Amino acid sequence: MSDTPAPRSGFRPWMFLPAIGAILLLSTFFAGLGRERANDLPSTLIDKPVPEFALDPLLDSKGGLATADLHEPGVKLVNIWASWCGPCRLEHPYINALAREGITIHGLNYKDEPEAAKSFLRELGDPYTRIGTDRTGRAGIEWGVYGVPETFVIDGQGRIIYKHIGPIVGDDVSTKIRPAIEQALANGDGQGDGENGG
């Protein structure tokens, strides 16, 4: 019988390759998140006419929403929202405040149940001049929607001046929405009410 010990399993560096690969992949992912915030993504619709669409009204007391409504004089916002959207609840007080200032805001209710959407407005307030209901999400595709909420600033000629991805909260009104409204007003795009130059 030999006294030679059996070989031990020993250190195998290749065993750690999957773990190292996963760490590198996650590092790249999180670095990307830090480099580019979602609401800083560019939109191909900026400085282009609003897309062609026509939506039925959510409420009998208000009209639906269509392309022609966004060619009316004055600056207006289009806010894309849904009752099932948590961030929409966070931003809704800011949307209400903008409407109280006299800014025209139209709502595009996205992939929502009408009764749930109506309940949302009863609970949190209705800042919208018109509300179109996009049950299938087809209009959202035309608008290039990434997700809700999203808000567009439209000038009086029906051109998209700015697209805000995600909820409008904190200083977004002063640092992003108001400058976009001012830019739209500077276009000399017609008459409107309140902030819209009337």
mmCIF file of C-alpha atoms in Angstrom:
data_model
loop_
_atom_site.group_PDB
_atom_site.id
_atom_site.type_symbol
_atom_site.label_atom_id
_atom_site.label_comp_id
_atom_site.label_asym_id
_atom_site.label_seq_id
_atom_site.Cartn_x
_atom_site.Cartn_y
_atom_site.Cartn_z
ATOM 1 C CA MET A 1 0.000 0.000 0.000
ATOM 2 C CA SER A 2 1.284 3.430 -0.899
ATOM 3 C CA ASP A 3 1.564 6.228 1.656
ATOM 4 C CA THR A 4 1.037 8.855 -1.059
ATOM 5 C CA PRO A 5 -1.922 11.104 -0.107
ATOM 6 C CA ALA A 6 -4.847 11.348 -2.507
ATOM 7 C CA PRO A 7 -4.840 14.526 -4.606
ATOM 8 C CA ARG A 8 -6.924 17.351 -3.117
ATOM 9 C CA SER A 9 -9.451 19.264 -5.155
ATOM 10 C CA GLY A 10 -7.365 22.432 -4.881
ATOM 11 C CA PHE A 11 -8.052 25.979 -6.030
ATOM 12 C CA ARG A 12 -9.767 26.274 -9.420
ATOM 13 C CA PRO A 13 -9.876 29.914 -10.609
ATOM 14 C CA TRP A 14 -12.270 29.150 -13.470
ATOM 15 C CA MET A 15 -14.983 28.353 -10.899
ATOM 16 C CA PHE A 16 -15.308 32.071 -10.145
ATOM 17 C CA LEU A 17 -15.778 33.206 -13.745
ATOM 18 C CA PRO A 18 -19.627 33.174 -13.657
ATOM 19 C CA ALA A 19 -19.656 35.264 -10.464
ATOM 20 C CA ILE A 20 -17.133 37.738 -11.883
ATOM 21 C CA GLY A 21 -19.167 38.002 -15.092
ATOM 22 C CA ALA A 22 -22.355 38.701 -13.126
ATOM 23 C CA ILE A 23 -20.619 41.414 -11.069
ATOM 24 C CA LEU A 24 -19.309 43.095 -14.230
ATOM 25 C CA LEU A 25 -22.743 42.965 -15.865
ATOM 26 C CA LEU A 26 -24.462 44.481 -12.829
ATOM 27 C CA SER A 27 -21.774 47.181 -12.540
ATOM 28 C CA THR A 28 -22.313 48.172 -16.164
ATOM 29 C CA PHE A 29 -26.091 48.257 -15.648
ATOM 30 C CA PHE A 30 -25.930 50.480 -12.553
ATOM 31 C CA ALA A 31 -23.340 52.760 -14.154
ATOM 32 C CA GLY A 32 -25.766 53.244 -17.044
ATOM 33 C CA LEU A 33 -28.574 54.118 -14.660
ATOM 34 C CA GLY A 34 -26.444 56.761 -13.001
ATOM 35 C CA ARG A 35 -25.295 58.246 -16.292
ATOM 36 C CA GLU A 36 -28.685 58.793 -17.908
ATOM 37 C CA ARG A 37 -31.957 59.429 -16.133
ATOM 38 C CA ALA A 38 -35.070 58.173 -17.886
ATOM 39 C CA ASN A 39 -36.652 61.623 -18.186
ATOM 40 C CA ASP A 40 -33.546 62.926 -19.958
ATOM 41 C CA LEU A 41 -34.045 60.584 -22.910
ATOM 42 C CA PRO A 42 -34.490 62.493 -26.160
ATOM 43 C CA SER A 43 -37.749 62.305 -28.086
ATOM 44 C CA THR A 44 -37.914 62.171 -31.859
ATOM 45 C CA LEU A 45 -41.176 64.163 -31.609
ATOM 46 C CA ILE A 46 -39.592 67.365 -30.289
ATOM 47 C CA ASP A 47 -40.292 70.347 -32.586
ATOM 48 C CA LYS A 48 -42.580 68.188 -34.711
ATOM 49 C CA PRO A 49 -46.381 68.355 -35.076
ATOM 50 C CA VAL A 50 -48.437 66.319 -32.652
ATOM 51 C CA PRO A 51 -49.325 62.895 -34.056
ATOM 52 C CA GLU A 52 -52.612 62.117 -35.753
ATOM 53 C CA PHE A 53 -55.034 60.571 -33.287
ATOM 54 C CA ALA A 54 -58.638 60.801 -32.077
ATOM 55 C CA LEU A 55 -59.867 59.502 -28.732
ATOM 56 C CA ASP A 56 -63.334 59.157 -27.272
ATOM 57 C CA PRO A 57 -64.083 61.130 -24.110
ATOM 58 C CA LEU A 58 -63.627 59.601 -20.684
ATOM 59 C CA LEU A 59 -66.340 61.848 -19.218
ATOM 60 C CA ASP A 60 -69.672 62.747 -20.798
ATOM 61 C CA SER A 61 -69.242 66.308 -19.504
ATOM 62 C CA LYS A 62 -65.994 66.869 -21.446
ATOM 63 C CA GLY A 63 -64.865 66.280 -24.985
ATOM 64 C CA GLY A 64 -62.445 63.592 -26.040
ATOM 65 C CA LEU A 65 -59.021 64.459 -27.381
ATOM 66 C CA ALA A 66 -57.810 64.638 -30.974
ATOM 67 C CA THR A 67 -55.063 66.185 -33.066
ATOM 68 C CA ALA A 68 -57.202 69.206 -33.991
ATOM 69 C CA ASP A 69 -57.634 70.140 -30.310
ATOM 70 C CA LEU A 70 -53.875 70.574 -30.003
ATOM 71 C CA HIS A 71 -53.678 72.975 -32.939
ATOM 72 C CA GLU A 72 -55.833 75.540 -31.141
ATOM 73 C CA PRO A 73 -54.060 78.779 -30.168
ATOM 74 C CA GLY A 74 -52.174 78.942 -26.900
ATOM 75 C CA VAL A 75 -49.809 76.705 -25.015
ATOM 76 C CA LYS A 76 -51.193 73.510 -23.598
ATOM 77 C CA LEU A 77 -49.977 70.383 -21.832
ATOM 78 C CA VAL A 78 -50.917 66.801 -22.606
ATOM 79 C CA ASN A 79 -50.599 64.622 -19.510
ATOM 80 C CA ILE A 80 -50.634 60.856 -20.052
ATOM 81 C CA TRP A 81 -51.869 59.104 -16.917
ATOM 82 C CA ALA A 82 -53.700 56.067 -15.547
ATOM 83 C CA SER A 83 -55.454 55.179 -12.299
ATOM 84 C CA TRP A 84 -53.221 52.096 -11.854
ATOM 85 C CA CYS A 85 -50.066 54.237 -12.058
ATOM 86 C CA GLY A 86 -48.528 54.973 -8.631
ATOM 87 C CA PRO A 87 -46.283 57.835 -9.846
ATOM 88 C CA CYS A 88 -49.375 59.472 -11.421
ATOM 89 C CA ARG A 89 -50.752 59.903 -7.898
ATOM 90 C CA LEU A 90 -47.504 61.544 -6.809
ATOM 91 C CA GLU A 91 -47.540 64.068 -9.644
ATOM 92 C CA HIS A 92 -51.284 64.824 -9.626
ATOM 93 C CA PRO A 93 -51.090 67.672 -7.067
ATOM 94 C CA TYR A 94 -48.569 69.404 -9.357
ATOM 95 C CA ILE A 95 -50.861 68.942 -12.370
ATOM 96 C CA ASN A 96 -53.765 70.354 -10.349
ATOM 97 C CA ALA A 97 -51.661 73.364 -9.329
ATOM 98 C CA LEU A 98 -50.683 74.107 -12.940
ATOM 99 C CA ALA A 99 -54.349 73.949 -13.974
ATOM 100 C CA ARG A 100 -55.312 76.374 -11.164
ATOM 101 C CA GLU A 101 -52.790 78.821 -12.625
ATOM 102 C CA GLY A 102 -54.761 78.806 -15.871
ATOM 103 C CA ILE A 103 -52.563 76.477 -17.908
ATOM 104 C CA THR A 104 -54.609 74.351 -20.285
ATOM 105 C CA ILE A 105 -54.002 70.678 -19.566
ATOM 106 C CA HIS A 106 -55.499 67.853 -21.586
ATOM 107 C CA GLY A 107 -55.503 64.299 -20.276
ATOM 108 C CA LEU A 108 -54.785 61.122 -22.188
ATOM 109 C CA ASN A 109 -56.003 58.230 -20.043
ATOM 110 C CA TYR A 110 -53.776 55.286 -20.951
ATOM 111 C CA LYS A 111 -54.802 51.589 -20.924
ATOM 112 C CA ASP A 112 -57.217 52.155 -18.068
ATOM 113 C CA GLU A 113 -60.657 51.019 -16.984
ATOM 114 C CA PRO A 114 -63.037 53.989 -17.354
ATOM 115 C CA GLU A 115 -64.639 53.551 -13.925
ATOM 116 C CA ALA A 116 -61.260 53.333 -12.222
ATOM 117 C CA ALA A 117 -60.104 56.465 -14.071
ATOM 118 C CA LYS A 118 -63.244 58.365 -13.048
ATOM 119 C CA SER A 119 -62.761 57.296 -9.436
ATOM 120 C CA PHE A 120 -59.148 58.548 -9.585
ATOM 121 C CA LEU A 121 -60.377 61.991 -10.703
ATOM 122 C CA ARG A 122 -63.137 62.109 -8.083
ATOM 123 C CA GLU A 123 -60.588 61.345 -5.377
ATOM 124 C CA LEU A 124 -57.674 63.524 -6.497
ATOM 125 C CA GLY A 125 -59.314 66.262 -8.587
ATOM 126 C CA ASP A 126 -59.841 66.833 -12.299
ATOM 127 C CA PRO A 127 -57.423 69.397 -13.792
ATOM 128 C CA TYR A 128 -58.140 68.488 -17.420
ATOM 129 C CA THR A 129 -59.913 70.565 -20.069
ATOM 130 C CA ARG A 130 -60.401 67.471 -22.243
ATOM 131 C CA ILE A 131 -59.762 63.798 -21.535
ATOM 132 C CA GLY A 132 -59.351 61.181 -24.226
ATOM 133 C CA THR A 133 -59.390 57.510 -23.338
ATOM 134 C CA ASP A 134 -56.770 55.265 -24.954
ATOM 135 C CA ARG A 135 -57.978 51.816 -23.860
ATOM 136 C CA THR A 136 -55.811 49.896 -26.341
ATOM 137 C CA GLY A 137 -52.659 52.020 -26.081
ATOM 138 C CA ARG A 138 -52.626 52.729 -29.833
ATOM 139 C CA ALA A 139 -52.506 56.514 -29.366
ATOM 140 C CA GLY A 140 -49.728 56.021 -26.836
ATOM 141 C CA ILE A 141 -47.685 54.305 -29.544
ATOM 142 C CA GLU A 142 -48.206 57.322 -31.829
ATOM 143 C CA TRP A 143 -46.985 59.588 -29.007
ATOM 144 C CA GLY A 144 -43.928 57.387 -28.389
ATOM 145 C CA VAL A 145 -44.956 56.684 -24.806
ATOM 146 C CA TYR A 146 -42.349 54.834 -22.722
ATOM 147 C CA GLY A 147 -44.684 54.532 -19.739
ATOM 148 C CA VAL A 148 -46.951 56.628 -17.578
ATOM 149 C CA PRO A 149 -46.925 59.333 -16.530
ATOM 150 C CA GLU A 150 -45.559 61.435 -19.354
ATOM 151 C CA THR A 151 -46.283 65.079 -20.110
ATOM 152 C CA PHE A 152 -45.885 67.031 -23.341
ATOM 153 C CA VAL A 153 -45.752 70.809 -23.760
ATOM 154 C CA ILE A 154 -47.446 71.845 -27.017
ATOM 155 C CA ASP A 155 -47.325 75.267 -28.651
ATOM 156 C CA GLY A 156 -50.242 77.017 -30.368
ATOM 157 C CA GLN A 157 -49.274 75.624 -33.741
ATOM 158 C CA GLY A 158 -49.549 72.064 -32.500
ATOM 159 C CA ARG A 159 -45.818 71.423 -32.213
ATOM 160 C CA ILE A 160 -44.286 69.432 -29.386
ATOM 161 C CA ILE A 161 -41.839 71.629 -27.489
ATOM 162 C CA TYR A 162 -40.919 69.325 -24.614
ATOM 163 C CA LYS A 163 -41.527 65.773 -23.390
ATOM 164 C CA HIS A 164 -41.236 64.953 -19.693
ATOM 165 C CA ILE A 165 -40.903 61.249 -18.925
ATOM 166 C CA GLY A 166 -41.966 60.208 -15.442
ATOM 167 C CA PRO A 167 -43.838 62.154 -12.771
ATOM 168 C CA ILE A 168 -43.628 65.922 -12.504
ATOM 169 C CA VAL A 169 -42.534 66.376 -8.885
ATOM 170 C CA GLY A 170 -40.328 68.632 -6.776
ATOM 171 C CA ASP A 171 -38.620 71.317 -8.828
ATOM 172 C CA ASP A 172 -39.625 69.809 -12.208
ATOM 173 C CA VAL A 173 -42.255 72.534 -12.646
ATOM 174 C CA SER A 174 -39.763 75.377 -12.205
ATOM 175 C CA THR A 175 -36.762 73.802 -13.936
ATOM 176 C CA LYS A 176 -38.415 71.950 -16.819
ATOM 177 C CA ILE A 177 -42.106 72.634 -17.384
ATOM 178 C CA ARG A 178 -42.074 76.441 -17.005
ATOM 179 C CA PRO A 179 -39.041 76.914 -19.291
ATOM 180 C CA ALA A 180 -40.777 74.760 -21.926
ATOM 181 C CA ILE A 181 -43.962 76.837 -21.583
ATOM 182 C CA GLU A 182 -41.910 80.018 -21.978
ATOM 183 C CA GLN A 183 -40.269 78.579 -25.084
ATOM 184 C CA ALA A 184 -43.686 77.743 -26.535
ATOM 185 C CA LEU A 185 -44.936 81.263 -25.768
ATOM 186 C CA ALA A 186 -41.854 82.733 -27.441
ATOM 187 C CA ASN A 187 -42.886 81.019 -30.667
ATOM 188 C CA GLY A 188 -45.597 83.674 -31.072
ATOM 189 C CA ASP A 189 -48.212 81.032 -31.582
ATOM 190 C CA GLY A 190 -51.520 82.741 -31.047
ATOM 191 C CA GLN A 191 -53.829 83.863 -28.267
ATOM 192 C CA GLY A 192 -54.916 81.926 -25.227
ATOM 193 C CA ASP A 193 -55.942 82.258 -21.593
ATOM 194 C CA GLY A 194 -53.924 82.848 -18.456
ATOM 195 C CA GLU A 195 -50.397 81.543 -18.916
ATOM 196 C CA ASN A 196 -51.174 81.040 -22.565
ATOM 197 C CA GLY A 197 -50.880 84.693 -23.340
ATOM 198 C CA GLY A 198 -54.473 85.939 -23.344
#
